[in-house]
Amino acid sequence: MGYAMARNLLRAGHEVALWSHSGAKARELAAAEKGRFCATPKEVAENADVIFLCVGNTAMSRQAILGPDGIIEGARAGTVVADASTVAPSESRRIGQALAEKGVDFLDAPCTGSKPGAEGGTLTFMIGGSRDVFERVRPYLEAMGKRFYYCGGPGMGLHAKLSQNLILANLLQGFNEGMVLAAKAGVDLDMMLDILNNSAAKSGMISAKAPLVLRRAFEPAFSVKWMHKDIGLMLDSANELGVPVPLTALTHQMFQAAIAKGHGDEDICATIKVMEDLAGVEVKGAEAASGS
């Protein structure tokens, strides 16, 4: 997602200093779109007033911002760091406090929309931190997204994102169980999808993911392993806040089962394969069943 987000900033006419963990993606984008390749996050900070990052997990975020050759070593007072990663809210707050000691402003700015949203510049951002700082960086965010929700102080964007993903993951598990049950009973699955899309069970997740399941198309837009990570963050936050989330705990185990079966790098809709294996049935539409 970070590659497409940075490319949209470049195509909007901004000068962009680029770093990626492997180096190859940043070099490729710098060459293709006339960005500036940087060898370290520190070098990015030395050449930028506003810094966005989108990495896989909490440890990676902390390393890129506070680690050796990290952003904190190159950022000047008045710089803004906006972390679009989905990470632990408590750790994000600690990162923000460390940056504040150097006079650097920090926003948690997780986004939703997966790979298609990043590529199309239609992401939705949930913002935590100072509203004034958010308004300062909003013109840059508008190159990457279309909806922006100011959620409150530090960590609140992350709490909103995790709550949204909690509902999404549990909806997916309910869809998996229902469709496997329908398949086992012999219901026409293309018709079943039409029923779902024209009933109170309709959801954006079902509309987006069900056709992929019926076509057996599991190329990742948002992979099982990354949602599994997010569900773990939900459980951690729920534990910190004293909130019981029993359904989410079960969904976490089903995602773990999908990873154990080798589906971690596939799209989240591939989690249906766990239920299919248990029931001895496959959820596929008429087109996939005919092999066309």
PDB file of C-alpha atoms in Angstrom, residues 25-275:
ATOM      1  CA  LYS A  25      10.642  -0.567  -4.088  1.00  0.00           C
ATOM      2  CA  ALA A  26      11.878   2.904  -3.157  1.00  0.00           C
ATOM      3  CA  ARG A  27      14.527   2.809  -5.884  1.00  0.00           C
ATOM      4  CA  GLU A  28      11.955   1.639  -8.432  1.00  0.00           C
ATOM      5  CA  LEU A  29       9.463   4.369  -7.530  1.00  0.00           C
ATOM      6  CA  ALA A  30      12.145   7.053  -7.411  1.00  0.00           C
ATOM      7  CA  ALA A  31      13.226   6.128 -10.932  1.00  0.00           C
ATOM      8  CA  ALA A  32       9.704   5.802 -12.321  1.00  0.00           C
ATOM      9  CA  GLU A  33       8.164   8.928 -10.821  1.00  0.00           C
ATOM     10  CA  LYS A  34      11.155  11.223 -10.174  1.00  0.00           C
ATOM     11  CA  GLY A  35      11.156  10.790  -6.417  1.00  0.00           C
ATOM     12  CA  ARG A  36      14.233  10.984  -4.199  1.00  0.00           C
ATOM     13  CA  PHE A  37      15.613   7.659  -3.009  1.00  0.00           C
ATOM     14  CA  CYS A  38      16.763   7.558   0.611  1.00  0.00           C
ATOM     15  CA  ALA A  39      18.814   4.811   2.222  1.00  0.00           C
ATOM     16  CA  THR A  40      17.309   5.195   5.706  1.00  0.00           C
ATOM     17  CA  PRO A  41      14.265   6.689   7.459  1.00  0.00           C
ATOM     18  CA  LYS A  42      16.680   9.201   8.995  1.00  0.00           C
ATOM     19  CA  GLU A  43      17.590  10.440   5.502  1.00  0.00           C
ATOM     20  CA  VAL A  44      13.902  10.805   4.647  1.00  0.00           C
ATOM     21  CA  ALA A  45      13.405  12.939   7.765  1.00  0.00           C
ATOM     22  CA  GLU A  46      16.350  15.129   6.802  1.00  0.00           C
ATOM     23  CA  ASN A  47      14.649  15.875   3.486  1.00  0.00           C
ATOM     24  CA  ALA A  48      10.979  16.206   4.452  1.00  0.00           C
ATOM     25  CA  ASP A  49       8.666  18.449   6.444  1.00  0.00           C
ATOM     26  CA  VAL A  50       5.835  15.880   6.536  1.00  0.00           C
ATOM     27  CA  ILE A  51       6.571  12.156   6.771  1.00  0.00           C
ATOM     28  CA  PHE A  52       4.112   9.335   6.124  1.00  0.00           C
ATOM     29  CA  LEU A  53       4.831   5.703   6.790  1.00  0.00           C
ATOM     30  CA  CYS A  54       2.828   2.540   6.238  1.00  0.00           C
ATOM     31  CA  VAL A  55       4.462  -0.617   7.617  1.00  0.00           C
ATOM     32  CA  GLY A  56       3.291  -4.055   8.647  1.00  0.00           C
ATOM     33  CA  ASN A  57       3.268  -4.121  12.428  1.00  0.00           C
ATOM     34  CA  THR A  58       4.035  -2.300  15.664  1.00  0.00           C
ATOM     35  CA  ALA A  59       7.661  -3.406  15.887  1.00  0.00           C
ATOM     36  CA  MET A  60       8.367  -2.215  12.344  1.00  0.00           C
ATOM     37  CA  SER A  61       6.746   1.149  13.067  1.00  0.00           C
ATOM     38  CA  ARG A  62       8.804   1.672  16.219  1.00  0.00           C
ATOM     39  CA  GLN A  63      11.988   0.631  14.416  1.00  0.00           C
ATOM     40  CA  ALA A  64      11.421   2.990  11.479  1.00  0.00           C
ATOM     41  CA  ILE A  65      10.589   5.929  13.737  1.00  0.00           C
ATOM     42  CA  LEU A  66      12.696   5.470  16.877  1.00  0.00           C
ATOM     43  CA  GLY A  67      15.313   2.862  15.928  1.00  0.00           C
ATOM     44  CA  PRO A  68      18.892   3.375  14.705  1.00  0.00           C
ATOM     45  CA  ASP A  69      18.882   5.604  11.611  1.00  0.00           C
ATOM     46  CA  GLY A  70      15.192   6.173  12.323  1.00  0.00           C
ATOM     47  CA  ILE A  71      13.026   9.183  11.620  1.00  0.00           C
ATOM     48  CA  ILE A  72      13.654  10.668  15.058  1.00  0.00           C
ATOM     49  CA  GLU A  73      17.366  11.025  14.295  1.00  0.00           C
ATOM     50  CA  GLY A  74      16.766  13.223  11.240  1.00  0.00           C
ATOM     51  CA  ALA A  75      13.527  15.062  11.994  1.00  0.00           C
ATOM     52  CA  ARG A  76      13.622  18.743  12.821  1.00  0.00           C
ATOM     53  CA  ALA A  77      11.335  20.536  15.288  1.00  0.00           C
ATOM     54  CA  GLY A  78       8.059  21.294  13.547  1.00  0.00           C
ATOM     55  CA  THR A  79       8.185  18.195  11.355  1.00  0.00           C
ATOM     56  CA  VAL A  80       4.988  16.116  11.220  1.00  0.00           C
ATOM     57  CA  VAL A  81       5.097  12.313  11.273  1.00  0.00           C
ATOM     58  CA  ALA A  82       1.845  10.573  10.294  1.00  0.00           C
ATOM     59  CA  ASP A  83       1.811   6.807  10.768  1.00  0.00           C
ATOM     60  CA  ALA A  84      -0.729   5.169   8.448  1.00  0.00           C
ATOM     61  CA  SER A  85       0.121   1.711   9.805  1.00  0.00           C
ATOM     62  CA  THR A  86      -2.298  -0.309  11.926  1.00  0.00           C
ATOM     63  CA  VAL A  87      -0.375  -0.752  15.176  1.00  0.00           C
ATOM     64  CA  ALA A  88      -1.013  -0.964  18.918  1.00  0.00           C
ATOM     65  CA  PRO A  89      -2.625   2.279  20.189  1.00  0.00           C
ATOM     66  CA  SER A  90      -0.662   2.201  23.452  1.00  0.00           C
ATOM     67  CA  GLU A  91       2.672   1.864  21.649  1.00  0.00           C
ATOM     68  CA  SER A  92       1.683   4.533  19.134  1.00  0.00           C
ATOM     69  CA  ARG A  93       1.102   6.938  22.002  1.00  0.00           C
ATOM     70  CA  ARG A  94       4.564   6.162  23.398  1.00  0.00           C
ATOM     71  CA  ILE A  95       6.114   6.800  19.979  1.00  0.00           C
ATOM     72  CA  GLY A  96       4.283  10.125  19.802  1.00  0.00           C
ATOM     73  CA  GLN A  97       5.573  11.117  23.229  1.00  0.00           C
ATOM     74  CA  ALA A  98       9.157  10.336  22.212  1.00  0.00           C
ATOM     75  CA  LEU A  99       8.805  12.483  19.092  1.00  0.00           C
ATOM     76  CA  ALA A 100       7.185  15.320  21.057  1.00  0.00           C
ATOM     77  CA  GLU A 101      10.320  15.560  23.202  1.00  0.00           C
ATOM     78  CA  LYS A 102      12.143  16.651  20.022  1.00  0.00           C
ATOM     79  CA  GLY A 103       9.399  19.061  19.003  1.00  0.00           C
ATOM     80  CA  VAL A 104       8.098  16.716  16.299  1.00  0.00           C
ATOM     81  CA  ASP A 105       4.320  16.413  15.832  1.00  0.00           C
ATOM     82  CA  PHE A 106       2.770  12.977  15.455  1.00  0.00           C
ATOM     83  CA  LEU A 107      -0.510  11.604  14.134  1.00  0.00           C
ATOM     84  CA  ASP A 108      -1.808   8.066  14.116  1.00  0.00           C
ATOM     85  CA  ALA A 109      -3.498   7.909  10.716  1.00  0.00           C
ATOM     86  CA  PRO A 110      -4.478   4.303   9.931  1.00  0.00           C
ATOM     87  CA  CYS A 111      -6.339   3.823   6.680  1.00  0.00           C
ATOM     88  CA  THR A 112      -8.775   1.401   5.150  1.00  0.00           C
ATOM     89  CA  GLY A 113      -9.429   0.522   1.527  1.00  0.00           C
ATOM     90  CA  SER A 114      -6.761  -2.137   1.000  1.00  0.00           C
ATOM     91  CA  LYS A 115      -4.628  -2.269  -2.127  1.00  0.00           C
ATOM     92  CA  PRO A 116      -7.327  -1.024  -4.563  1.00  0.00           C
ATOM     93  CA  GLY A 117      -7.973   2.026  -2.387  1.00  0.00           C
ATOM     94  CA  ALA A 118      -4.270   2.815  -2.173  1.00  0.00           C
ATOM     95  CA  GLU A 119      -3.829   2.503  -5.917  1.00  0.00           C
ATOM     96  CA  GLY A 120      -6.908   4.581  -6.714  1.00  0.00           C
ATOM     97  CA  GLY A 121      -6.263   7.262  -4.098  1.00  0.00           C
ATOM     98  CA  THR A 122      -9.605   6.509  -2.423  1.00  0.00           C
ATOM     99  CA  LEU A 123      -8.462   5.432   1.042  1.00  0.00           C
ATOM    100  CA  THR A 124     -10.341   6.345   4.199  1.00  0.00           C
ATOM    101  CA  PHE A 125      -8.154   7.732   6.988  1.00  0.00           C
ATOM    102  CA  MET A 126      -8.940   7.737  10.707  1.00  0.00           C
ATOM    103  CA  ILE A 127      -6.886  10.375  12.492  1.00  0.00           C
ATOM    104  CA  GLY A 128      -5.713  10.598  16.082  1.00  0.00           C
ATOM    105  CA  GLY A 129      -3.694  13.495  17.501  1.00  0.00           C
ATOM    106  CA  SER A 130      -3.929  17.270  17.290  1.00  0.00           C
ATOM    107  CA  ARG A 131      -6.709  18.558  15.045  1.00  0.00           C
ATOM    108  CA  ASP A 132      -4.507  21.512  14.059  1.00  0.00           C
ATOM    109  CA  VAL A 133      -1.728  19.171  12.935  1.00  0.00           C
ATOM    110  CA  PHE A 134      -4.274  17.097  11.004  1.00  0.00           C
ATOM    111  CA  GLU A 135      -5.475  20.202   9.160  1.00  0.00           C
ATOM    112  CA  ARG A 136      -1.860  21.070   8.293  1.00  0.00           C
ATOM    113  CA  VAL A 137      -1.271  17.725   6.581  1.00  0.00           C
ATOM    114  CA  ARG A 138      -4.749  17.289   5.117  1.00  0.00           C
ATOM    115  CA  PRO A 139      -3.742  18.554   1.648  1.00  0.00           C
ATOM    116  CA  TYR A 140      -1.233  15.692   1.429  1.00  0.00           C
ATOM    117  CA  LEU A 141      -3.749  13.154   2.695  1.00  0.00           C
ATOM    118  CA  GLU A 142      -6.142  14.289  -0.031  1.00  0.00           C
ATOM    119  CA  ALA A 143      -3.698  12.960  -2.626  1.00  0.00           C
ATOM    120  CA  MET A 144      -4.075   9.502  -1.091  1.00  0.00           C
ATOM    121  CA  GLY A 145      -7.643   9.311   0.169  1.00  0.00           C
ATOM    122  CA  LYS A 146     -11.191  10.597  -0.137  1.00  0.00           C
ATOM    123  CA  ARG A 147     -12.607  10.319   3.402  1.00  0.00           C
ATOM    124  CA  PHE A 148     -11.038  11.644   6.590  1.00  0.00           C
ATOM    125  CA  TYR A 149     -12.334  11.162  10.108  1.00  0.00           C
ATOM    126  CA  TYR A 150     -10.793  13.123  12.953  1.00  0.00           C
ATOM    127  CA  CYS A 151     -11.301  10.708  15.838  1.00  0.00           C
ATOM    128  CA  GLY A 152      -9.742  12.596  18.746  1.00  0.00           C
ATOM    129  CA  GLY A 153      -6.461  12.621  20.623  1.00  0.00           C
ATOM    130  CA  PRO A 154      -3.454  10.309  20.300  1.00  0.00           C
ATOM    131  CA  GLY A 155      -4.351   6.694  19.573  1.00  0.00           C
ATOM    132  CA  MET A 156      -7.992   7.382  18.770  1.00  0.00           C
ATOM    133  CA  GLY A 157      -7.571   6.878  15.027  1.00  0.00           C
ATOM    134  CA  LEU A 158      -6.158   3.440  15.773  1.00  0.00           C
ATOM    135  CA  HIS A 159      -8.988   2.567  18.142  1.00  0.00           C
ATOM    136  CA  ALA A 160     -11.482   3.499  15.417  1.00  0.00           C
ATOM    137  CA  LYS A 161      -9.598   1.439  12.804  1.00  0.00           C
ATOM    138  CA  LEU A 162      -9.374  -1.605  15.052  1.00  0.00           C
ATOM    139  CA  SER A 163     -13.083  -1.387  15.893  1.00  0.00           C
ATOM    140  CA  GLN A 164     -13.908  -1.234  12.191  1.00  0.00           C
ATOM    141  CA  ASN A 165     -11.672  -4.211  11.425  1.00  0.00           C
ATOM    142  CA  LEU A 166     -13.144  -6.158  14.358  1.00  0.00           C
ATOM    143  CA  ILE A 167     -16.582  -5.896  12.799  1.00  0.00           C
ATOM    144  CA  LEU A 168     -15.214  -6.706   9.347  1.00  0.00           C
ATOM    145  CA  ALA A 169     -13.379  -9.841  10.524  1.00  0.00           C
ATOM    146  CA  ASN A 170     -16.378 -11.150  12.415  1.00  0.00           C
ATOM    147  CA  LEU A 171     -18.694 -10.460   9.470  1.00  0.00           C
ATOM    148  CA  LEU A 172     -16.320 -12.475   7.320  1.00  0.00           C
ATOM    149  CA  GLN A 173     -16.398 -15.404   9.728  1.00  0.00           C
ATOM    150  CA  GLY A 174     -20.216 -15.301   9.736  1.00  0.00           C
ATOM    151  CA  PHE A 175     -20.209 -15.221   5.925  1.00  0.00           C
ATOM    152  CA  ASN A 176     -17.835 -18.193   5.811  1.00  0.00           C
ATOM    153  CA  GLU A 177     -20.035 -20.292   8.076  1.00  0.00           C
ATOM    154  CA  GLY A 178     -23.267 -19.354   6.291  1.00  0.00           C
ATOM    155  CA  MET A 179     -21.968 -20.019   2.800  1.00  0.00           C
ATOM    156  CA  VAL A 180     -20.407 -23.344   3.765  1.00  0.00           C
ATOM    157  CA  LEU A 181     -23.704 -24.376   5.358  1.00  0.00           C
ATOM    158  CA  ALA A 182     -25.584 -23.361   2.202  1.00  0.00           C
ATOM    159  CA  ALA A 183     -23.128 -25.282   0.018  1.00  0.00           C
ATOM    160  CA  LYS A 184     -23.436 -28.410   2.159  1.00  0.00           C
ATOM    161  CA  ALA A 185     -27.238 -28.206   1.932  1.00  0.00           C
ATOM    162  CA  GLY A 186     -27.098 -27.881  -1.835  1.00  0.00           C
ATOM    163  CA  VAL A 187     -28.336 -24.298  -2.183  1.00  0.00           C
ATOM    164  CA  ASP A 188     -27.438 -22.594  -5.470  1.00  0.00           C
ATOM    165  CA  LEU A 189     -24.576 -20.359  -4.333  1.00  0.00           C
ATOM    166  CA  ASP A 190     -24.934 -17.679  -7.012  1.00  0.00           C
ATOM    167  CA  MET A 191     -28.552 -17.345  -5.919  1.00  0.00           C
ATOM    168  CA  MET A 192     -27.437 -17.297  -2.270  1.00  0.00           C
ATOM    169  CA  LEU A 193     -25.192 -14.322  -2.974  1.00  0.00           C
ATOM    170  CA  ASP A 194     -28.081 -12.521  -4.661  1.00  0.00           C
ATOM    171  CA  ILE A 195     -30.198 -13.166  -1.567  1.00  0.00           C
ATOM    172  CA  LEU A 196     -27.499 -11.735   0.683  1.00  0.00           C
ATOM    173  CA  ASN A 197     -27.127  -8.636  -1.481  1.00  0.00           C
ATOM    174  CA  ASN A 198     -30.878  -8.007  -1.339  1.00  0.00           C
ATOM    175  CA  SER A 199     -31.563  -8.636   2.318  1.00  0.00           C
ATOM    176  CA  ALA A 200     -30.674  -7.262   5.736  1.00  0.00           C
ATOM    177  CA  ALA A 201     -27.520  -9.412   5.579  1.00  0.00           C
ATOM    178  CA  LYS A 202     -26.081  -7.195   2.848  1.00  0.00           C
ATOM    179  CA  SER A 203     -22.694  -5.657   3.646  1.00  0.00           C
ATOM    180  CA  GLY A 204     -19.852  -4.029   1.792  1.00  0.00           C
ATOM    181  CA  MET A 205     -17.584  -6.889   2.805  1.00  0.00           C
ATOM    182  CA  ILE A 206     -19.932  -9.513   1.338  1.00  0.00           C
ATOM    183  CA  SER A 207     -20.441  -7.522  -1.862  1.00  0.00           C
ATOM    184  CA  ALA A 208     -16.656  -7.226  -2.302  1.00  0.00           C
ATOM    185  CA  LYS A 209     -15.467 -10.646  -1.182  1.00  0.00           C
ATOM    186  CA  ALA A 210     -18.242 -13.109  -2.042  1.00  0.00           C
ATOM    187  CA  PRO A 211     -17.741 -12.920  -5.830  1.00  0.00           C
ATOM    188  CA  LEU A 212     -14.044 -13.680  -5.301  1.00  0.00           C
ATOM    189  CA  VAL A 213     -14.883 -16.760  -3.227  1.00  0.00           C
ATOM    190  CA  LEU A 214     -17.353 -17.988  -5.837  1.00  0.00           C
ATOM    191  CA  ARG A 215     -14.682 -17.540  -8.537  1.00  0.00           C
ATOM    192  CA  ARG A 216     -12.021 -19.106  -6.263  1.00  0.00           C
ATOM    193  CA  ALA A 217      -9.896 -15.973  -6.708  1.00  0.00           C
ATOM    194  CA  PHE A 218      -7.789 -15.493  -3.580  1.00  0.00           C
ATOM    195  CA  GLU A 219      -5.063 -13.104  -4.744  1.00  0.00           C
ATOM    196  CA  PRO A 220      -4.388 -10.760  -1.811  1.00  0.00           C
ATOM    197  CA  ALA A 221      -5.893  -7.301  -1.525  1.00  0.00           C
ATOM    198  CA  PHE A 222      -5.640  -7.640   2.264  1.00  0.00           C
ATOM    199  CA  SER A 223      -3.924 -10.826   3.364  1.00  0.00           C
ATOM    200  CA  VAL A 224      -4.938 -13.271   6.077  1.00  0.00           C
ATOM    201  CA  LYS A 225      -1.696 -12.724   7.999  1.00  0.00           C
ATOM    202  CA  TRP A 226      -2.191  -8.967   8.271  1.00  0.00           C
ATOM    203  CA  MET A 227      -5.804  -9.210   9.418  1.00  0.00           C
ATOM    204  CA  HIS A 228      -4.710 -11.870  11.921  1.00  0.00           C
ATOM    205  CA  LYS A 229      -2.206  -9.335  13.250  1.00  0.00           C
ATOM    206  CA  ASP A 230      -4.936  -6.700  13.496  1.00  0.00           C
ATOM    207  CA  ILE A 231      -7.255  -9.059  15.371  1.00  0.00           C
ATOM    208  CA  GLY A 232      -4.437  -9.655  17.846  1.00  0.00           C
ATOM    209  CA  LEU A 233      -4.225  -5.887  18.386  1.00  0.00           C
ATOM    210  CA  MET A 234      -7.995  -5.813  18.962  1.00  0.00           C
ATOM    211  CA  LEU A 235      -7.701  -8.487  21.630  1.00  0.00           C
ATOM    212  CA  ASP A 236      -4.813  -6.650  23.296  1.00  0.00           C
ATOM    213  CA  SER A 237      -6.747  -3.378  23.339  1.00  0.00           C
ATOM    214  CA  ALA A 238      -9.880  -5.097  24.623  1.00  0.00           C
ATOM    215  CA  ASN A 239      -7.835  -6.645  27.436  1.00  0.00           C
ATOM    216  CA  GLU A 240      -6.326  -3.253  28.334  1.00  0.00           C
ATOM    217  CA  LEU A 241      -9.781  -1.659  28.388  1.00  0.00           C
ATOM    218  CA  GLY A 242     -11.547  -4.529  30.161  1.00  0.00           C
ATOM    219  CA  VAL A 243     -13.924  -5.227  27.261  1.00  0.00           C
ATOM    220  CA  PRO A 244     -15.014  -8.845  26.577  1.00  0.00           C
ATOM    221  CA  VAL A 245     -14.827  -9.759  22.877  1.00  0.00           C
ATOM    222  CA  PRO A 246     -15.626 -13.498  22.780  1.00  0.00           C
ATOM    223  CA  LEU A 247     -16.586 -13.683  19.100  1.00  0.00           C
ATOM    224  CA  THR A 248     -13.393 -11.902  18.106  1.00  0.00           C
ATOM    225  CA  ALA A 249     -11.301 -14.392  20.072  1.00  0.00           C
ATOM    226  CA  LEU A 250     -12.861 -17.241  18.076  1.00  0.00           C
ATOM    227  CA  THR A 251     -12.350 -15.406  14.788  1.00  0.00           C
ATOM    228  CA  HIS A 252      -8.686 -14.925  15.729  1.00  0.00           C
ATOM    229  CA  GLN A 253      -8.319 -18.697  16.066  1.00  0.00           C
ATOM    230  CA  MET A 254      -9.980 -19.298  12.703  1.00  0.00           C
ATOM    231  CA  PHE A 255      -7.524 -16.904  11.068  1.00  0.00           C
ATOM    232  CA  GLN A 256      -4.715 -18.719  12.868  1.00  0.00           C
ATOM    233  CA  ALA A 257      -6.031 -21.991  11.445  1.00  0.00           C
ATOM    234  CA  ALA A 258      -5.992 -20.492   7.940  1.00  0.00           C
ATOM    235  CA  ILE A 259      -2.360 -19.470   8.419  1.00  0.00           C
ATOM    236  CA  ALA A 260      -1.501 -22.949   9.739  1.00  0.00           C
ATOM    237  CA  LYS A 261      -3.021 -24.422   6.574  1.00  0.00           C
ATOM    238  CA  GLY A 262      -0.772 -22.250   4.399  1.00  0.00           C
ATOM    239  CA  HIS A 263      -3.221 -19.482   3.450  1.00  0.00           C
ATOM    240  CA  GLY A 264      -1.496 -16.610   5.285  1.00  0.00           C
ATOM    241  CA  ASP A 265      -0.452 -14.760   2.131  1.00  0.00           C
ATOM    242  CA  GLU A 266      -3.822 -15.125   0.416  1.00  0.00           C
ATOM    243  CA  ASP A 267      -6.689 -12.649   0.668  1.00  0.00           C
ATOM    244  CA  ILE A 268      -8.763 -12.669   3.846  1.00  0.00           C
ATOM    245  CA  CYS A 269     -11.612 -14.345   1.963  1.00  0.00           C
ATOM    246  CA  ALA A 270      -9.394 -17.451   1.781  1.00  0.00           C
ATOM    247  CA  THR A 271     -10.278 -18.078   5.444  1.00  0.00           C
ATOM    248  CA  ILE A 272     -13.391 -19.802   4.112  1.00  0.00           C
ATOM    249  CA  LYS A 273     -11.136 -22.730   3.188  1.00  0.00           C
ATOM    250  CA  VAL A 274     -10.873 -23.668   6.874  1.00  0.00           C
ATOM    251  CA  MET A 275     -14.639 -24.130   7.136  1.00  0.00           C
TER     252      MET A 275
END
